[in-house]
Coordinates of C-alpha atoms and ligand atoms in Angstrom, one line a residue:
X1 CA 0.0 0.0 0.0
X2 CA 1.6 3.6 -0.8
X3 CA 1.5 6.3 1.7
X4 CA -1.5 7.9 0.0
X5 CA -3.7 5.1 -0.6
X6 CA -2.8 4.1 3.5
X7 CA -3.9 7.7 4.0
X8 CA -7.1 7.1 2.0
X9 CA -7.6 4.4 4.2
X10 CA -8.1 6.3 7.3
X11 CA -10.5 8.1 5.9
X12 CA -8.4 11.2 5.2
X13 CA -8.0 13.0 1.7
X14 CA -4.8 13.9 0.4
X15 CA -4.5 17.4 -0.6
X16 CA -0.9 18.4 -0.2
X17 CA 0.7 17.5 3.4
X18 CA 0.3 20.8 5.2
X19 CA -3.3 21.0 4.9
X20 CA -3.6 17.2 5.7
X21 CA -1.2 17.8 8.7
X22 CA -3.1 21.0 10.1
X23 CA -6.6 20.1 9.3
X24 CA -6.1 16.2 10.4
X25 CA -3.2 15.0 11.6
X26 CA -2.1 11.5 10.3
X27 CA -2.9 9.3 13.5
X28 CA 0.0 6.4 13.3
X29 CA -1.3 3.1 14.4
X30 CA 0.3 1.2 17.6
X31 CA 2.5 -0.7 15.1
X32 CA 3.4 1.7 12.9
X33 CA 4.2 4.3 15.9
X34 CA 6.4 1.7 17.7
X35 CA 8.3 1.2 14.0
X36 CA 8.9 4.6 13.9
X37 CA 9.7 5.3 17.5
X38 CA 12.6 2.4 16.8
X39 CA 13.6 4.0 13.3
X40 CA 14.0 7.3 15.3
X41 CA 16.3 5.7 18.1
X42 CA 18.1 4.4 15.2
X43 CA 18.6 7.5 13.2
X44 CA 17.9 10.5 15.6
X45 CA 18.3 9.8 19.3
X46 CA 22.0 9.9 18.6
X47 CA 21.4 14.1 18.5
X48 CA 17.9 14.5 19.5
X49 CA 17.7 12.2 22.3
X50 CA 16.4 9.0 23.3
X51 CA 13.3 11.0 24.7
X52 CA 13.5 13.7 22.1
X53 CA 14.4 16.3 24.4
X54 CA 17.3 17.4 22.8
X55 CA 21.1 16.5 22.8
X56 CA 23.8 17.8 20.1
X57 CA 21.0 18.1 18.2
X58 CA 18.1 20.5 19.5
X59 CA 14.8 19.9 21.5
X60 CA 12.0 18.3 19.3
X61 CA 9.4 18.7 21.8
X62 CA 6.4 21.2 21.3
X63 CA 6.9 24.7 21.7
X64 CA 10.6 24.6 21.1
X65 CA 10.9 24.2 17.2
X66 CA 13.4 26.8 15.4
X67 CA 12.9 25.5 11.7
X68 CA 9.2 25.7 12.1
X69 CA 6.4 23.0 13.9
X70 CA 4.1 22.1 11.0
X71 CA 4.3 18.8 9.4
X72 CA 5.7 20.9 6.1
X73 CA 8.3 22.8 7.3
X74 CA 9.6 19.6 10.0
X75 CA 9.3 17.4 6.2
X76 CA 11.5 20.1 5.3
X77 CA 14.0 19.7 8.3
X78 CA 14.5 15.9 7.6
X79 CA 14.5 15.5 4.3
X80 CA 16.7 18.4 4.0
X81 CA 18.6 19.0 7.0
X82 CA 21.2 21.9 8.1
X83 CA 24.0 20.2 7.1
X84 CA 25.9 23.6 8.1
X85 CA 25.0 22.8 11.7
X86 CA 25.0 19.3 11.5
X87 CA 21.6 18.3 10.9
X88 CA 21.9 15.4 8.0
X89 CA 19.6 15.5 5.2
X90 CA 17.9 12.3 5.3
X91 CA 15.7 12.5 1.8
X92 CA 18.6 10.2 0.2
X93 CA 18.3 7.4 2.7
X94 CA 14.8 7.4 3.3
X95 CA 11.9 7.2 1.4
X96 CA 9.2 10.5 1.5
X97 CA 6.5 8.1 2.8
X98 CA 8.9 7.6 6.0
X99 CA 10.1 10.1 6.7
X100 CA 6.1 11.3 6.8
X101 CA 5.8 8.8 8.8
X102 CA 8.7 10.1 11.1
X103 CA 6.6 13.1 11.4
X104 CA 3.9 12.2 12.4
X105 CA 5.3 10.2 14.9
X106 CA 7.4 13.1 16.3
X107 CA 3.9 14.8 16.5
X108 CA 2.1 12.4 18.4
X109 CA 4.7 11.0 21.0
X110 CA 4.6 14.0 22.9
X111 CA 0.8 13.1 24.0
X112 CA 1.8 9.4 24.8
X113 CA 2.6 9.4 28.5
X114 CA 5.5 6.9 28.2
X115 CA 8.2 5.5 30.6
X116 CA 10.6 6.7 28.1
X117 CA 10.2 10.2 29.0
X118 CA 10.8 9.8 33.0
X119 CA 13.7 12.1 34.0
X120 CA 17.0 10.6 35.2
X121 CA 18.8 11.8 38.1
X122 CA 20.8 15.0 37.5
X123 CA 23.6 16.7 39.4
X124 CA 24.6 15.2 42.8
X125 CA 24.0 12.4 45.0
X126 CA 24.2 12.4 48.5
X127 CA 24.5 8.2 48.2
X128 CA 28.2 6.9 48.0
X129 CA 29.1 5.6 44.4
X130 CA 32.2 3.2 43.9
X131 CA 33.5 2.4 40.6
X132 CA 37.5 1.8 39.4
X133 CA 38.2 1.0 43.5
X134 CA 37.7 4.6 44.5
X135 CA 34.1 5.5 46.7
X136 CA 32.9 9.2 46.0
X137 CA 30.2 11.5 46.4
X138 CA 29.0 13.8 44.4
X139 CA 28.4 17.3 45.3
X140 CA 27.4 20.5 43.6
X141 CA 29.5 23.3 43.3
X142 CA 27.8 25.6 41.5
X143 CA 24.3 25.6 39.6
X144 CA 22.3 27.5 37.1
X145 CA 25.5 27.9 34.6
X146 CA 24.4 28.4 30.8
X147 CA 26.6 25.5 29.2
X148 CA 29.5 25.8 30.9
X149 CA 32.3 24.7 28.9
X150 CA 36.0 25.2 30.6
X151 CA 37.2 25.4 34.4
X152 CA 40.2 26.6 35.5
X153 CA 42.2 27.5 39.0
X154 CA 44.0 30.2 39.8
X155 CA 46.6 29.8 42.5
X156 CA 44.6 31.6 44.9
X157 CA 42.2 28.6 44.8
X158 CA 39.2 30.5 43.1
X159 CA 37.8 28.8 39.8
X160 CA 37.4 30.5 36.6
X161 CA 33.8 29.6 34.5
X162 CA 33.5 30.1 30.9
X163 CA 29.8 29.8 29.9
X164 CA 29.6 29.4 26.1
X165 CA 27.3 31.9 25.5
X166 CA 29.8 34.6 26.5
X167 CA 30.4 34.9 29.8
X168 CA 33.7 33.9 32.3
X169 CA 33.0 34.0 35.7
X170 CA 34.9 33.6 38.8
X171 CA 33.8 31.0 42.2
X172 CA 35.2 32.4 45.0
X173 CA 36.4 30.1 47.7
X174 CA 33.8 30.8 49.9
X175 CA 31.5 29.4 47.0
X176 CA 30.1 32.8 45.8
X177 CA 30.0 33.0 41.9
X178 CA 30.7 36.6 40.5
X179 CA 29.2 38.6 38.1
X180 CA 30.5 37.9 34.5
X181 CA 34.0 39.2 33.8
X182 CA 33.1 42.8 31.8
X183 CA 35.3 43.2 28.4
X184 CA 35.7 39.8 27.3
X185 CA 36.1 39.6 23.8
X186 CA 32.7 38.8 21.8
X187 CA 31.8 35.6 20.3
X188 CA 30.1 33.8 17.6
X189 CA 27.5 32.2 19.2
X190 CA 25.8 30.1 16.7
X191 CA 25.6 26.0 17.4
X192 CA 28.8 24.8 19.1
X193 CA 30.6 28.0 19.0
X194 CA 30.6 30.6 22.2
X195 CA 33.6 31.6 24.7
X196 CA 35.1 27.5 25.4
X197 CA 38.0 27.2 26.8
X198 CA 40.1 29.1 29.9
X199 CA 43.3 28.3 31.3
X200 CA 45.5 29.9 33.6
X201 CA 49.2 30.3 32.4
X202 CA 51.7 28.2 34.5
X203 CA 53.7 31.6 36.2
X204 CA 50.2 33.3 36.7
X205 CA 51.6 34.4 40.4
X206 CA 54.0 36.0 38.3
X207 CA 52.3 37.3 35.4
X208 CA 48.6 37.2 35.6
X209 CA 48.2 35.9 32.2
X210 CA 44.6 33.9 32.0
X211 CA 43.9 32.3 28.5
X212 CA 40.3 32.1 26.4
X213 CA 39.7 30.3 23.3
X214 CA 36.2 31.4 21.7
X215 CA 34.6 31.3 18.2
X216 CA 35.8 34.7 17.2
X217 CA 33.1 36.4 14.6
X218 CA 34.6 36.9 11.4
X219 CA 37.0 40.5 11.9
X220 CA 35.7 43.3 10.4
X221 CA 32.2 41.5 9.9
X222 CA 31.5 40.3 6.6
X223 CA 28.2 38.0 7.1
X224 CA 27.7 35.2 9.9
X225 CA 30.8 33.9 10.2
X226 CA 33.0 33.0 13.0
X227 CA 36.5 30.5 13.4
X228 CA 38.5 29.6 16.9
X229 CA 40.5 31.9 18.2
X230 CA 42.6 32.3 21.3
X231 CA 43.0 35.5 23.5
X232 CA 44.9 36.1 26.6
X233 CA 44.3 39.1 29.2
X234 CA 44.1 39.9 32.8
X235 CA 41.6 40.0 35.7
X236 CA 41.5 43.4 37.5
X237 CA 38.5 44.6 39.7
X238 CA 36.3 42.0 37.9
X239 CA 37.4 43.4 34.1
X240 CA 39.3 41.7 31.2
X241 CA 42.3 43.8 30.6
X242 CA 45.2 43.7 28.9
X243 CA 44.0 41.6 26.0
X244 CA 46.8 40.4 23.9
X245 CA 45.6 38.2 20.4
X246 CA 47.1 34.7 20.7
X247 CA 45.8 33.3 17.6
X248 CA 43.3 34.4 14.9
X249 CA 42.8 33.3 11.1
X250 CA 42.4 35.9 8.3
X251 CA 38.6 36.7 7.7
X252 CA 39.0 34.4 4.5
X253 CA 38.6 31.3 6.2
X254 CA 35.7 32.1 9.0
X255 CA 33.0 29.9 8.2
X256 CA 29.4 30.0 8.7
X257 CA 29.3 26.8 10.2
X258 CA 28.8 26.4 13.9
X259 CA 30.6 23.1 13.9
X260 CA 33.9 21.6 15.3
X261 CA 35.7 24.1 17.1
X262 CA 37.6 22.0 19.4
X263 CA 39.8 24.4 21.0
X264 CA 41.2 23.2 24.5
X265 CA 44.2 24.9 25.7
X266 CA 47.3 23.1 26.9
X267 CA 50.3 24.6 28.7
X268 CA 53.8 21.9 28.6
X269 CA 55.7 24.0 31.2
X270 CA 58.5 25.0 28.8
X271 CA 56.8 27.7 27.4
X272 CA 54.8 26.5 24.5
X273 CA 51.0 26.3 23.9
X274 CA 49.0 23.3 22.4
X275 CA 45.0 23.5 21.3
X276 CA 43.2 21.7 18.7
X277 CA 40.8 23.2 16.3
X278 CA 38.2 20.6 14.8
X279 CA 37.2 20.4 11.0
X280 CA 34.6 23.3 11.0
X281 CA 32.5 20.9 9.7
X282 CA 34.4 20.4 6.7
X283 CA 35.5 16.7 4.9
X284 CA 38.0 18.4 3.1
X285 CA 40.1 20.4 5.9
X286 CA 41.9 18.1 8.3
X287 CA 44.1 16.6 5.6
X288 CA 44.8 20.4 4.0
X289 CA 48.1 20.6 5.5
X290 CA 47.7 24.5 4.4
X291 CA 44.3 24.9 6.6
X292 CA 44.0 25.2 10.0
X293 CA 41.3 23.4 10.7
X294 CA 41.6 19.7 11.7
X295 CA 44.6 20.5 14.2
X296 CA 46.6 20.5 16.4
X297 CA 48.7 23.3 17.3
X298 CA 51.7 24.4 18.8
X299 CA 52.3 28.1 19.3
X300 CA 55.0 30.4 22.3
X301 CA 52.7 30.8 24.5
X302 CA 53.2 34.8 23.8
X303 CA 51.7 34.0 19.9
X304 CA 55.2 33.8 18.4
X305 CA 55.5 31.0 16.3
X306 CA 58.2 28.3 17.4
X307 CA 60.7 27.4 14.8
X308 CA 60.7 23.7 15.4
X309 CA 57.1 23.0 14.9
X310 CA 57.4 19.7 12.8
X311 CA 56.8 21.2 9.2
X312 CA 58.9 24.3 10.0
X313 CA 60.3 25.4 6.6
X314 CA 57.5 23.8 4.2
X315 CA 56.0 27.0 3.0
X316 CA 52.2 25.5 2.0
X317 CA 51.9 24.4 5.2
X318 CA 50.0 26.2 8.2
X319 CA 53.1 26.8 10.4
X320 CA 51.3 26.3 14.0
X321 CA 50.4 23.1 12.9
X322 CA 51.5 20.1 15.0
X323 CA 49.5 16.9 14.3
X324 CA 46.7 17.0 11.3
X325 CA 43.4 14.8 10.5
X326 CA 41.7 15.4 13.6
X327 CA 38.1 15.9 13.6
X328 CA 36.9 17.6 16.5
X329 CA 39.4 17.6 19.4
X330 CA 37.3 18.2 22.4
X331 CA 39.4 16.8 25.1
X332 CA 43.3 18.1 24.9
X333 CA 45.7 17.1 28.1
X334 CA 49.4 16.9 28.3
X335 CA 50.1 14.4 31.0
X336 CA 51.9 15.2 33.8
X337 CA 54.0 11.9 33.7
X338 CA 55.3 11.1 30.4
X339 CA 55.0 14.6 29.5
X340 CA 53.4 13.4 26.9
X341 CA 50.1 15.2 24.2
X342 CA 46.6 13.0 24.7
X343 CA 43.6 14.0 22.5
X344 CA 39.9 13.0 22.3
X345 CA 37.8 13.8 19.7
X346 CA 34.5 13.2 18.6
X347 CA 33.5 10.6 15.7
X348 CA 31.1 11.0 12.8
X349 CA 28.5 8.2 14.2
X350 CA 30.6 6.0 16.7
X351 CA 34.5 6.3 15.9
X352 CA 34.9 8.7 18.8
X353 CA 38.6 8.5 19.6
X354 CA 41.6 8.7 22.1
X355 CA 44.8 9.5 20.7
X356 CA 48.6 9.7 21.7
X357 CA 49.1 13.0 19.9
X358 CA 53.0 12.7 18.3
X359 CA 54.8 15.8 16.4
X360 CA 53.5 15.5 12.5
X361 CA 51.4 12.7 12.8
X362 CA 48.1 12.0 10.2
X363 CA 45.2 10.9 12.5
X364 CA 43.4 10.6 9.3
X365 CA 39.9 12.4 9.4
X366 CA 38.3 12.5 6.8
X367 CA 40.1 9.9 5.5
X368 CA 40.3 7.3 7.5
X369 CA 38.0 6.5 10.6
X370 CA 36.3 3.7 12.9
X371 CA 32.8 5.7 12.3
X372 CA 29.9 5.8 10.2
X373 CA 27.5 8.2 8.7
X374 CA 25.2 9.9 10.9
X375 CA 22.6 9.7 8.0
X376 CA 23.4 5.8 7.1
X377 CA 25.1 6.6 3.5
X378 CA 28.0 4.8 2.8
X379 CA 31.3 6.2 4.4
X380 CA 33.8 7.5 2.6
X381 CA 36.5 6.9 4.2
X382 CA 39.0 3.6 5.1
X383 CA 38.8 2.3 8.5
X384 CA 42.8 2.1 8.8
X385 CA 46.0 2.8 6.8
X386 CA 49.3 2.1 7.2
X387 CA 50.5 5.8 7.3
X388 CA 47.6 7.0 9.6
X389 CA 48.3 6.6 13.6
X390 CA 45.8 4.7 15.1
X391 CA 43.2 5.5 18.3
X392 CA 44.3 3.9 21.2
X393 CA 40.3 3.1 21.9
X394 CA 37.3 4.2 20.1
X395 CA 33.7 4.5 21.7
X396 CA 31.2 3.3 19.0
X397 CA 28.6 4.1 19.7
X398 CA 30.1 7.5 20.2
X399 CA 29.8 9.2 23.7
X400 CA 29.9 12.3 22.1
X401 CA 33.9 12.5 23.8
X402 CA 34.6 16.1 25.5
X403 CA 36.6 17.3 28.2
X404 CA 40.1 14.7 29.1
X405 CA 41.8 14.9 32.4
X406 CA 44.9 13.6 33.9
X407 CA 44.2 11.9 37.3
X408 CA 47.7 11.7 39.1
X409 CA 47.0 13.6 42.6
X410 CA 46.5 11.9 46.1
X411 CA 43.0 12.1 46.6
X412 CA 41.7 9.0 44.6
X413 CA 45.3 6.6 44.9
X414 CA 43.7 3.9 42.8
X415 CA 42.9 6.1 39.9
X416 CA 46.8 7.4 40.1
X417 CA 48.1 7.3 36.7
X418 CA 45.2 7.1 34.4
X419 CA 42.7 9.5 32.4
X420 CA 39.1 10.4 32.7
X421 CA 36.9 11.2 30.0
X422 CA 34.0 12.8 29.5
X423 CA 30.9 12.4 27.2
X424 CA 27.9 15.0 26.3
X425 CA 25.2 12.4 24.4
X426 CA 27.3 9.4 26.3
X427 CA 26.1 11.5 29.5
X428 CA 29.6 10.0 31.6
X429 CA 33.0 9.7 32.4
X430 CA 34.9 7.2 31.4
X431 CA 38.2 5.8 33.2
X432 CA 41.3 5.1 30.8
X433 CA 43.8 3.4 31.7
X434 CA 47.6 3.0 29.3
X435 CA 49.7 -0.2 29.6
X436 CA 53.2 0.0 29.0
X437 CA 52.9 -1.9 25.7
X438 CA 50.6 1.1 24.5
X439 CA 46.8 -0.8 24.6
X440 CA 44.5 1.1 26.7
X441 CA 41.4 -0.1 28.2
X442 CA 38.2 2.0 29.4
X443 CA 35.8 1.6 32.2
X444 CA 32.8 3.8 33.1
X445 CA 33.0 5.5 36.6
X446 CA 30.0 8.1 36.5
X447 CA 27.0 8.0 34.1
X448 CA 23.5 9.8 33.6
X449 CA 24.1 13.0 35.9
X450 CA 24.5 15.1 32.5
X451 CA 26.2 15.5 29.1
X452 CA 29.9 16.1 30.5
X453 CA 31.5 18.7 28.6
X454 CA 34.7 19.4 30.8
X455 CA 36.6 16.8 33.3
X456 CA 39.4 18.4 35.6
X457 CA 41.2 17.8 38.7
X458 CA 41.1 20.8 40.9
X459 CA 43.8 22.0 43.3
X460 CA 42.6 19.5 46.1
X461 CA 42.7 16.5 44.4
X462 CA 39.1 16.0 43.8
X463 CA 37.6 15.8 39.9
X464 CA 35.2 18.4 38.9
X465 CA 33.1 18.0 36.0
X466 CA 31.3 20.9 33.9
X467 CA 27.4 19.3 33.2
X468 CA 25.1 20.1 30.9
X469 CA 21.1 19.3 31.2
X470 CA 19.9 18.6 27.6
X471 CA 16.9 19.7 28.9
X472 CA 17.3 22.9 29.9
X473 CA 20.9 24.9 28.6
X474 CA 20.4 27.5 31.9
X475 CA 20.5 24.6 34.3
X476 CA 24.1 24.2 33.8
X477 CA 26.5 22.7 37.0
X478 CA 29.8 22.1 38.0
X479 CA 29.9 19.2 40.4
X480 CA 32.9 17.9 42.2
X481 CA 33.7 13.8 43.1
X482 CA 35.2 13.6 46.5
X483 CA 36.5 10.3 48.5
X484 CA 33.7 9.7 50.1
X485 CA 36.2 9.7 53.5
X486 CA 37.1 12.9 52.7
X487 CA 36.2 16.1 54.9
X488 CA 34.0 18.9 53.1
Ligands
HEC1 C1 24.3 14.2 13.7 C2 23.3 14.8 14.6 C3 21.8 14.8 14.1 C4 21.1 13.7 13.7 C5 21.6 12.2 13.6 C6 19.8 14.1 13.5 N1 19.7 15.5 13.7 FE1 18.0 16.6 13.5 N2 19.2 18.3 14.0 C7 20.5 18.3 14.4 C8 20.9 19.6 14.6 C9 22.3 20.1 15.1 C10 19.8 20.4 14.4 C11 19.7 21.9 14.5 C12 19.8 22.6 13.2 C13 19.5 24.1 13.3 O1 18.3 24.4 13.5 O2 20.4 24.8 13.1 C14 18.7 19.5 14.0 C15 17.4 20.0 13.7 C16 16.3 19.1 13.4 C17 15.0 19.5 13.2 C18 14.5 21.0 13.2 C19 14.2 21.3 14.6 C20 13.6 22.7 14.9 O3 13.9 23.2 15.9 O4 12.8 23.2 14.0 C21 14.2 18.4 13.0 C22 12.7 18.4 12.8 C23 15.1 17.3 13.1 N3 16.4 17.8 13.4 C24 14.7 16.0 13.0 C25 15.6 14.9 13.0 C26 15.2 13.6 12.8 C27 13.7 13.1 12.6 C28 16.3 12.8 12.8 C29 16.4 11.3 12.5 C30 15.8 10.9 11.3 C31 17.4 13.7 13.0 N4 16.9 15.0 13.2 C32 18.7 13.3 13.1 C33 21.3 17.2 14.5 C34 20.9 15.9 14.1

């Protein structure tokens, strides 16, 4: 039966979607709703979540539609997509009749009470947890952040906030949070762009210097457009001073997507600056050795650029580059140890990655990954090659990776040694730990309080996470896990 004649059917008259849609919406039968509800955890739940409420992907819920809430214009949406914000088009893969279908099931699920809807625990827990041999609890320590995305310490002890929408904010020690910091530079705020990362130069006693990566809006304007760029300044009486550009691209190569910034900032104590800086969204950038997108880069940590950077002397190629073919680098630590460069990124649709980042290495986006298609068309990439370094673990089904930490302090011994990584749609953290002969091995220590977006170990020991609620982008938290032994 086609998808008219099923509509004729039910008794309803086709005469062009909309007006069918508005006048009489297309009532799915039990079957046909459960088919769909399993074709959208297949295809959607990935960005939308499992419960539609929103993820990397926006809300689908009623009353929070951007693109438009009639059953033409959310047609539109899927067939179509945003491909520029990372909304696949689907009309190649699927059918019209589904994806009709696929509307009208995101139309009726919101007036199915279902058990699929019932809201997990966020935020802390008085109860002890135990995973990886440690026992925590975890405790708020601070709430009603809009996405925040980086954390930092200064010596003093206080904690430095970025919220992506703009705003860096400092928690005092005696758990006040300021006002935002006035004069920080303005961002591109569109999808995952916004002020990101903030970290606090190793001498800081010394010289005050506090770092921001953000999406910078395309200089001297020029249309919606934005690309990562790093500042550095001070903090005096609650204002940004001092600003001093670390790293911008000409205006040329902002892009109007809102995609793939990655941008965390790494110090290595002898005076030189690491950050990665994802594909924009891209195929064709992380293997450009000319572009700087699909990075990672190595810069003085005043701007200048080093003269030993691994291509140093090859004029086509970008001379901050360090490592290339990364996609989006969302988790950047150097690790106190070996000294050495760890990176996570996130995969297209599983192939999220952890990597052992060495001087001029390919890591091979977009040529070579563990992942698939987010819209189920056939990948165009290999899955290994010879010249390309390998993860040392991939998440498939991606956890959407994020913030990396080093865990080598005293307050959690058995964790001494190892990594923790965070996930936004994976909602958790995820324990790594590296054996000597270089294979690594993951367990999950936290899940379902949140999409993690940043994992650190603050000045006492304990690891702090920066959460997101999916739900609701102003209910943002930092949260700390402390032994559950431990004195407040
Ligand atoms: C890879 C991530 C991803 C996947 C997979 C995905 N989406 Fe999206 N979707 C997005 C993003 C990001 C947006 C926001 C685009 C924008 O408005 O800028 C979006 C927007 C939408 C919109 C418009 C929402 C509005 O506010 O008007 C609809 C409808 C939609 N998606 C439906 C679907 C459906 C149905 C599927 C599965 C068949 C799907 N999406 C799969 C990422 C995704």
């Amino acid at each position: 039966m086609t998808f008219k004649s099923c509509l004729g059917a039910l008794g309803l008259v086709w005469g062009g979607w909309s007006v069918a849609a508005e006048t009489a919406p297309l009532r799915l039968s039990e079957e046909a709703y459960q088919r769909n509800h399993r074709q959208y955890l297949l295809l959607c739940a990935n960005c939308h979540g499992a419960d539609r409420n929103g993820g990397l992907g926006g809300s689908l819920v009623p009353g929070n539609w951007r693109r438009g809430e009639t059953a033409e214009e959310i047609l539109k949406s899927i067939k179509i997509g945003y491909p520029e914000a990372g909304m696949p088009g689907f009309g190649a893969l699927l059918p019209d009749a589904e994806v009709r279908e696929l509307v009208a099931y995101l139309q009726e699920a919101p007036r199915r009470p279902m058990a699929e809807t019932a809201r997990k625990t966020a935020g802390a827990s008085t109860r002890d947890l135990s995973a990886a041999g440690e026992t925590f609890v975890l405790e708020d320590v601070a709430t009603g952040l809009e996405t925040p995305w980086g954390i930092a310490w200064l010596p003093d002890g206080r904690m430095l906030v970025t919220e992506r929408p703009g705003r860096l904010r400092i928690l005092g020690t005696d758990g006040r949070m300021s006002a935002p910091v006035a004069g920080t530079p303005a961002v591109f705020a569109k999808g995952q762009g916004g002020l990101m990362d903030v970290a606090v130069h190793p001498n800081h006693a010394q010289n005050g210097w506090i770092y921001l990566s953000y999406s910078q809006p395309r200089p001297g304007g020029g249309g919606e457009a934005g690309f990562t760029a790093i500042v550095r300044g001070k903090i005096v009486d609650g204002r940004w001073v001092e600003q001093q550009m670390i790293f911008e691209v000409p205006a040329a190569l902002h892009s109007g997507s809102g995609r793939h910034y990655g941008s965390r900032l790494v110090f290595d104590g002898a005076g030189f600056l690491f950050f990665g800086i994802g594909d924009r969204g891209a195929d064709g950038t992380a293997q450009n050795l000319a572009h700087p997108a699909g990075k990672i880069h190595r810069l003085h940590d005043d701007g200048r650029m080093p003269a030993d950077n691994p291509f140093a002397g090859r004029a086509e190629v970008w001379p901050s580059v360090w490592a290339y073919g990364v996609r989006n680098p969302h988790g950047l630590v150097r690790d106190g140890v070996t000294g050495r460069l760890w990176e996570t990124e996130h995969g297209p649709r599983g192939g999220d990655e952890f990597n052992w980042i060495e001087a001029g290495k390919n890591y091979g986006w977009a040529a070579v990954s563990r992942g698939k298609n987010y819209n189920y068309m056939p990948v165009k990439w290999a899955t290994s090659r010879p010249d390309v370094n390998e993860p040392l673990l991939d998440w498939t089904p991606s956890i959407g990776a994020s913030g990396l930490a080093f865990y080598n302090a005293a307050a959690f011994p058995a964790w001494r040694g190892s990594f923790l990584a965070g996930g936004l749609v994976g909602e958790r953290v995820d324990q790594i730990v590296v054996s000597a002969d270089g294979s690594a091995r993951r367990e999950t220590i936290l899940k379902d309080r949140g999409r993690v977006r940043d994992v650190r170990v603050g000045p006492d020991g304990f690891v702090y996470l920066a959460l997101n609620d999916r739900r609701d982008e102003k209910a943002g938290r930092i949260v700390r896990l402390r032994p559950a032994a431990a004195q407040k």
